[in-house]
């Protein structure tokens, strides 16, 4: 079986915006008397804007006190701060190893997709100078369930015209790894804390087309070995 496509998460894989999300949420949370730390932020990775707010309110014991209207206002305010912070992004903000990997994948005719639940994904790709580098970007506006649901990864596979079994997904968040695994793609995790990634790398700098191809061959060798042994 041939590797046909590689599907990237955006925040934390292509560029590091998790800290910018944190700064914006911290500002909003403090306005309603909730203190959040980096540990809470870790749980917000890969989760949609409204789900993130829900988790912050729950953390502060305020989920019953803030109605839908106020939630929408808080989410809009958070996004306005976040978009302001995004102005600091530039092509140098692309994480190490990503630009060469994209070039290698294109050269080998392996399709490249994006599976980000961020509604700001097009703006971020433009700021990074990467807008033309993805063959298909799943549109977060059309997704009803955020990660760990596989919906966004399945939408990316469909847009690329590739079966999930022919794709690798790359993620930095546990919710994202769970989404990739649930979509029956092979998963590559970036970071040290992730569970159940088929391949775990310490940093994006370790990514290359060669590394992904040898991982693919090893995994498929193992799978066909198991089929032959009847396991
Ligand atoms: P926005 P990803 C996710 O992006 C972030 O990890 C998550 O922290 C954020 O809440 C979510 O996008 C929504 O972002 O508020 O910009 O729509 O990791 O799926 O690329
Ligand atoms: Mg991410």
mmCIF file of C-alpha atoms and ligand atoms in Angstrom:
data_model
loop_
_atom_site.group_PDB
_atom_site.id
_atom_site.type_symbol
_atom_site.label_atom_id
_atom_site.label_comp_id
_atom_site.label_asym_id
_atom_site.label_seq_id
_atom_site.Cartn_x
_atom_site.Cartn_y
_atom_site.Cartn_z
ATOM 1 C CA UNK A 1 0.000 0.000 0.000
ATOM 2 C CA UNK A 2 1.366 3.391 -1.066
ATOM 3 C CA UNK A 3 1.502 6.594 0.973
ATOM 4 C CA UNK A 4 -0.731 9.011 -0.971
ATOM 5 C CA UNK A 5 -1.186 11.988 1.345
ATOM 6 C CA UNK A 6 0.087 13.686 4.471
ATOM 7 C CA UNK A 7 -2.432 15.746 6.450
ATOM 8 C CA UNK A 8 -1.151 18.420 8.819
ATOM 9 C CA UNK A 9 -2.646 19.990 11.898
ATOM 10 C CA UNK A 10 -1.928 23.749 11.892
ATOM 11 C CA UNK A 11 -1.531 25.118 15.433
ATOM 12 C CA UNK A 12 1.465 23.359 16.971
ATOM 13 C CA UNK A 13 2.608 21.541 13.822
ATOM 14 C CA UNK A 14 2.949 24.160 11.070
ATOM 15 C CA UNK A 15 3.397 27.098 13.460
ATOM 16 C CA UNK A 16 3.256 27.665 17.199
ATOM 17 C CA UNK A 17 0.098 29.632 17.924
ATOM 18 C CA UNK A 18 -0.842 27.770 21.135
ATOM 19 C CA UNK A 19 0.820 30.472 23.234
ATOM 20 C CA UNK A 20 -1.097 33.208 21.397
ATOM 21 C CA UNK A 21 -4.389 31.370 22.035
ATOM 22 C CA UNK A 22 -3.334 31.160 25.708
ATOM 23 C CA UNK A 23 -2.597 34.886 26.009
ATOM 24 C CA UNK A 24 -5.955 35.783 24.465
ATOM 25 C CA UNK A 25 -7.910 33.308 26.643
ATOM 26 C CA UNK A 26 -6.023 34.413 29.751
ATOM 27 C CA UNK A 27 -7.100 38.018 29.150
ATOM 28 C CA UNK A 28 -10.777 37.049 28.691
ATOM 29 C CA UNK A 29 -10.758 34.636 31.635
ATOM 30 C CA UNK A 30 -9.253 37.225 33.983
ATOM 31 C CA UNK A 31 -12.017 39.694 33.022
ATOM 32 C CA UNK A 32 -14.579 37.270 34.471
ATOM 33 C CA UNK A 33 -12.385 36.319 37.442
ATOM 34 C CA UNK A 34 -10.979 32.997 36.214
ATOM 35 C CA UNK A 35 -7.264 32.213 36.412
ATOM 36 C CA UNK A 36 -5.917 29.828 33.772
ATOM 37 C CA UNK A 37 -2.425 28.376 33.439
ATOM 38 C CA UNK A 38 -0.432 26.558 30.737
ATOM 39 C CA UNK A 39 -1.797 23.235 32.030
ATOM 40 C CA UNK A 40 -5.368 24.294 31.184
ATOM 41 C CA UNK A 41 -4.115 25.604 27.844
ATOM 42 C CA UNK A 42 -2.788 22.124 27.066
ATOM 43 C CA UNK A 43 -6.405 20.833 27.247
ATOM 44 C CA UNK A 44 -7.568 23.502 24.764
ATOM 45 C CA UNK A 45 -5.319 22.330 21.921
ATOM 46 C CA UNK A 46 -7.320 21.086 18.941
ATOM 47 C CA UNK A 47 -10.614 22.021 20.637
ATOM 48 C CA UNK A 48 -12.937 24.551 18.956
ATOM 49 C CA UNK A 49 -13.314 28.126 20.234
ATOM 50 C CA UNK A 50 -16.695 27.533 21.921
ATOM 51 C CA UNK A 51 -15.583 24.197 23.423
ATOM 52 C CA UNK A 52 -12.450 25.944 24.762
ATOM 53 C CA UNK A 53 -14.605 28.592 26.437
ATOM 54 C CA UNK A 54 -16.808 25.865 27.943
ATOM 55 C CA UNK A 55 -13.717 24.195 29.472
ATOM 56 C CA UNK A 56 -12.452 27.491 30.876
ATOM 57 C CA UNK A 57 -15.854 28.269 32.426
ATOM 58 C CA UNK A 58 -16.002 24.761 33.914
ATOM 59 C CA UNK A 59 -12.487 25.207 35.319
ATOM 60 C CA UNK A 60 -13.659 28.439 36.988
ATOM 61 C CA UNK A 61 -16.939 26.858 38.184
ATOM 62 C CA UNK A 62 -18.909 29.394 36.100
ATOM 63 C CA UNK A 63 -20.517 27.235 33.414
ATOM 64 C CA UNK A 64 -24.001 27.684 34.947
ATOM 65 C CA UNK A 65 -23.627 31.450 35.354
ATOM 66 C CA UNK A 66 -22.689 32.497 31.819
ATOM 67 C CA UNK A 67 -25.475 32.232 29.246
ATOM 68 C CA UNK A 68 -25.184 31.682 25.493
ATOM 69 C CA UNK A 69 -25.352 35.397 24.609
ATOM 70 C CA UNK A 70 -22.463 36.275 26.940
ATOM 71 C CA UNK A 71 -20.489 33.234 25.746
ATOM 72 C CA UNK A 72 -20.731 34.443 22.154
ATOM 73 C CA UNK A 73 -19.524 37.896 23.263
ATOM 74 C CA UNK A 74 -16.592 36.435 25.215
ATOM 75 C CA UNK A 75 -15.605 34.210 22.276
ATOM 76 C CA UNK A 76 -15.758 37.181 19.876
ATOM 77 C CA UNK A 77 -13.605 39.286 22.241
ATOM 78 C CA UNK A 78 -11.085 36.464 22.595
ATOM 79 C CA UNK A 79 -10.885 36.152 18.834
ATOM 80 C CA UNK A 80 -10.322 39.893 18.415
ATOM 81 C CA UNK A 81 -7.318 39.720 20.818
ATOM 82 C CA UNK A 82 -6.066 36.579 19.115
ATOM 83 C CA UNK A 83 -6.291 38.112 15.629
ATOM 84 C CA UNK A 84 -4.317 41.124 16.926
ATOM 85 C CA UNK A 85 -1.621 38.749 18.210
ATOM 86 C CA UNK A 86 -1.550 36.904 14.871
ATOM 87 C CA UNK A 87 -0.087 40.068 13.308
ATOM 88 C CA UNK A 88 3.281 38.970 14.697
ATOM 89 C CA UNK A 89 3.323 35.886 12.426
ATOM 90 C CA UNK A 90 5.575 35.936 9.341
ATOM 91 C CA UNK A 91 7.219 33.312 7.094
ATOM 92 C CA UNK A 92 9.949 32.852 9.730
ATOM 93 C CA UNK A 93 7.267 31.634 12.166
ATOM 94 C CA UNK A 94 6.895 28.320 10.302
ATOM 95 C CA UNK A 95 8.171 25.558 12.615
ATOM 96 C CA UNK A 96 11.523 23.890 11.772
ATOM 97 C CA UNK A 97 11.427 21.133 9.152
ATOM 98 C CA UNK A 98 7.959 21.997 7.806
ATOM 99 C CA UNK A 99 8.918 24.065 4.728
ATOM 100 C CA UNK A 100 11.466 21.462 3.457
ATOM 101 C CA UNK A 101 8.985 18.643 4.179
ATOM 102 C CA UNK A 102 6.270 20.363 2.113
ATOM 103 C CA UNK A 103 8.740 20.796 -0.770
ATOM 104 C CA UNK A 104 9.818 17.126 -0.586
ATOM 105 C CA UNK A 105 6.213 15.879 -0.525
ATOM 106 C CA UNK A 106 5.326 17.988 -3.570
ATOM 107 C CA UNK A 107 8.432 16.727 -5.403
ATOM 108 C CA UNK A 108 7.382 13.099 -4.703
ATOM 109 C CA UNK A 109 3.754 13.805 -5.757
ATOM 110 C CA UNK A 110 2.416 13.012 -2.298
ATOM 111 C CA UNK A 111 -0.720 15.068 -1.655
ATOM 112 C CA UNK A 112 -0.665 17.621 1.163
ATOM 113 C CA UNK A 113 -3.724 18.482 3.281
ATOM 114 C CA UNK A 114 -4.622 20.644 6.265
ATOM 115 C CA UNK A 115 -6.978 19.588 9.088
ATOM 116 C CA UNK A 116 -7.262 22.534 11.460
ATOM 117 C CA UNK A 117 -10.394 23.356 13.458
ATOM 118 C CA UNK A 118 -9.248 26.998 13.582
ATOM 119 C CA UNK A 119 -11.547 29.431 11.795
ATOM 120 C CA UNK A 120 -8.427 31.592 11.410
ATOM 121 C CA UNK A 121 -6.541 28.954 9.396
ATOM 122 C CA UNK A 122 -6.658 30.822 6.017
ATOM 123 C CA UNK A 123 -5.405 34.033 7.692
ATOM 124 C CA UNK A 124 -2.568 32.129 9.411
ATOM 125 C CA UNK A 125 -1.469 30.335 6.214
ATOM 126 C CA UNK A 126 -1.387 33.691 4.391
ATOM 127 C CA UNK A 127 0.726 35.287 7.133
ATOM 128 C CA UNK A 128 3.147 32.343 6.947
ATOM 129 C CA UNK A 129 3.359 32.560 3.138
ATOM 130 C CA UNK A 130 2.075 28.966 2.866
ATOM 131 C CA UNK A 131 -1.369 29.530 1.348
ATOM 132 C CA UNK A 132 -0.455 27.838 -1.952
ATOM 133 C CA UNK A 133 1.314 24.873 -0.347
ATOM 134 C CA UNK A 134 -1.714 22.744 0.538
ATOM 135 C CA UNK A 135 -3.612 20.729 -2.072
ATOM 136 C CA UNK A 136 -6.706 20.821 0.140
ATOM 137 C CA UNK A 137 -7.590 22.565 3.403
ATOM 138 C CA UNK A 138 -10.611 21.195 5.260
ATOM 139 C CA UNK A 139 -12.901 24.101 6.102
ATOM 140 C CA UNK A 140 -13.480 24.428 9.870
ATOM 141 C CA UNK A 141 -16.735 26.291 9.102
ATOM 142 C CA UNK A 142 -18.243 23.083 7.748
ATOM 143 C CA UNK A 143 -17.228 20.907 10.702
ATOM 144 C CA UNK A 144 -19.725 20.299 13.493
ATOM 145 C CA UNK A 145 -17.552 18.240 15.879
ATOM 146 C CA UNK A 146 -14.032 19.286 16.873
ATOM 147 C CA UNK A 147 -11.161 16.885 17.577
ATOM 148 C CA UNK A 148 -11.040 14.136 18.974
ATOM 149 C CA UNK A 149 -13.878 13.453 16.536
ATOM 150 C CA UNK A 150 -12.328 12.351 13.199
ATOM 151 C CA UNK A 151 -14.655 14.617 11.141
ATOM 152 C CA UNK A 152 -12.016 17.219 10.111
ATOM 153 C CA UNK A 153 -9.439 14.566 9.118
ATOM 154 C CA UNK A 154 -12.041 12.604 7.133
ATOM 155 C CA UNK A 155 -13.059 15.842 5.368
ATOM 156 C CA UNK A 156 -9.382 16.450 4.459
ATOM 157 C CA UNK A 157 -9.015 12.876 3.084
ATOM 158 C CA UNK A 158 -12.183 13.289 1.043
ATOM 159 C CA UNK A 159 -11.071 16.670 -0.327
ATOM 160 C CA UNK A 160 -7.735 15.169 -1.350
ATOM 161 C CA UNK A 161 -9.466 12.162 -2.926
ATOM 162 C CA UNK A 162 -7.491 9.692 -0.790
ATOM 163 C CA UNK A 163 -8.727 6.873 1.448
ATOM 164 C CA UNK A 164 -7.709 7.396 5.122
ATOM 165 C CA UNK A 165 -5.792 4.095 5.010
ATOM 166 C CA UNK A 166 -3.437 5.719 2.457
ATOM 167 C CA UNK A 167 -2.733 8.792 4.596
ATOM 168 C CA UNK A 168 -0.571 9.933 7.486
ATOM 169 C CA UNK A 169 -1.809 12.632 9.895
ATOM 170 C CA UNK A 170 0.528 14.816 11.973
ATOM 171 C CA UNK A 171 -0.620 16.338 15.278
ATOM 172 C CA UNK A 172 0.705 17.960 18.457
ATOM 173 C CA UNK A 173 -2.441 17.530 20.622
ATOM 174 C CA UNK A 174 -3.884 14.416 22.263
ATOM 175 C CA UNK A 175 -7.336 15.277 20.868
ATOM 176 C CA UNK A 176 -5.737 15.407 17.410
ATOM 177 C CA UNK A 177 -3.932 12.048 17.729
ATOM 178 C CA UNK A 178 -7.202 10.484 18.886
ATOM 179 C CA UNK A 179 -8.966 12.042 15.859
ATOM 180 C CA UNK A 180 -6.342 10.675 13.430
ATOM 181 C CA UNK A 181 -6.510 7.194 14.985
ATOM 182 C CA UNK A 182 -10.323 7.240 14.856
ATOM 183 C CA UNK A 183 -10.136 8.099 11.144
ATOM 184 C CA UNK A 184 -7.905 5.016 10.528
ATOM 185 C CA UNK A 185 -4.959 6.984 9.208
ATOM 186 C CA UNK A 186 -1.464 6.438 10.645
ATOM 187 C CA UNK A 187 -0.668 9.049 13.305
ATOM 188 C CA UNK A 188 2.543 10.993 13.889
ATOM 189 C CA UNK A 189 2.713 12.889 17.186
ATOM 190 C CA UNK A 190 4.925 15.889 17.869
ATOM 191 C CA UNK A 191 5.895 16.226 21.542
ATOM 192 C CA UNK A 192 6.683 13.927 24.431
ATOM 193 C CA UNK A 193 3.372 13.657 26.312
ATOM 194 C CA UNK A 194 1.173 12.118 23.610
ATOM 195 C CA UNK A 195 -0.370 8.669 23.978
ATOM 196 C CA UNK A 196 -1.228 6.191 21.188
ATOM 197 C CA UNK A 197 0.669 7.956 18.360
ATOM 198 C CA UNK A 198 1.948 5.382 15.821
ATOM 199 C CA UNK A 199 5.176 7.413 15.648
ATOM 200 C CA UNK A 200 6.261 9.982 18.242
ATOM 201 C CA UNK A 201 8.835 12.661 17.388
ATOM 202 C CA UNK A 202 10.253 15.238 19.789
ATOM 203 C CA UNK A 203 9.997 18.099 17.299
ATOM 204 C CA UNK A 204 8.933 19.015 13.773
ATOM 205 C CA UNK A 205 12.655 19.356 12.965
ATOM 206 C CA UNK A 206 12.780 15.532 12.876
ATOM 207 C CA UNK A 207 10.184 15.343 10.092
ATOM 208 C CA UNK A 208 11.239 14.533 6.526
ATOM 209 C CA UNK A 209 9.760 12.684 3.576
ATOM 210 C CA UNK A 210 12.328 9.919 4.148
ATOM 211 C CA UNK A 211 11.363 9.566 7.811
ATOM 212 C CA UNK A 212 7.639 9.386 6.921
ATOM 213 C CA UNK A 213 8.259 6.841 4.123
ATOM 214 C CA UNK A 214 10.336 4.545 6.336
ATOM 215 C CA UNK A 215 7.707 4.796 9.112
ATOM 216 C CA UNK A 216 5.036 3.951 6.507
ATOM 217 C CA UNK A 217 6.974 0.926 5.200
ATOM 218 C CA UNK A 218 7.717 -0.358 8.714
ATOM 219 C CA UNK A 219 4.079 -0.015 9.781
ATOM 220 C CA UNK A 220 2.747 -1.720 6.649
ATOM 221 C CA UNK A 221 5.395 -4.465 6.944
ATOM 222 C CA UNK A 222 4.176 -5.104 10.510
ATOM 223 C CA UNK A 223 0.537 -5.087 9.410
ATOM 224 C CA UNK A 224 1.035 -7.533 6.517
ATOM 225 C CA UNK A 225 3.224 -9.742 8.811
ATOM 226 C CA UNK A 226 0.319 -9.922 11.272
ATOM 227 C CA UNK A 227 -2.128 -10.802 8.482
ATOM 228 C CA UNK A 228 0.194 -13.639 7.280
ATOM 229 C CA UNK A 229 0.568 -14.941 10.837
ATOM 230 C CA UNK A 230 -3.234 -14.772 11.190
ATOM 231 C CA UNK A 231 -3.054 -12.374 14.216
HETATM 232 P P1 LIG B 1 -9.974 29.556 16.375
HETATM 233 P P2 LIG B 1 -5.691 23.199 15.277
HETATM 234 C C1 LIG B 1 -7.121 24.697 16.992
HETATM 235 O O1 LIG B 1 -6.313 24.587 15.866
HETATM 236 C C2 LIG B 1 -6.323 25.102 18.222
HETATM 237 O O2 LIG B 1 -5.426 24.056 18.575
HETATM 238 C C3 LIG B 1 -7.258 25.354 19.369
HETATM 239 O O3 LIG B 1 -6.527 25.753 20.525
HETATM 240 C C4 LIG B 1 -8.259 26.461 18.968
HETATM 241 O O4 LIG B 1 -9.198 26.696 20.015
HETATM 242 C C5 LIG B 1 -8.982 26.012 17.706
HETATM 243 O O5 LIG B 1 -8.050 25.765 16.679
HETATM 244 C C6 LIG B 1 -9.980 27.059 17.222
HETATM 245 O O6 LIG B 1 -9.266 28.184 16.807
HETATM 246 O O7 LIG B 1 -10.450 30.220 17.624
HETATM 247 O O8 LIG B 1 -8.862 30.302 15.683
HETATM 248 O O9 LIG B 1 -11.097 29.194 15.444
HETATM 249 O O10 LIG B 1 -4.784 22.661 16.338
HETATM 250 O O11 LIG B 1 -6.860 22.302 14.933
HETATM 251 O O12 LIG B 1 -4.955 23.688 14.064
HETATM 252 MG MG1 LIG B 2 -2.537 21.539 17.091
#
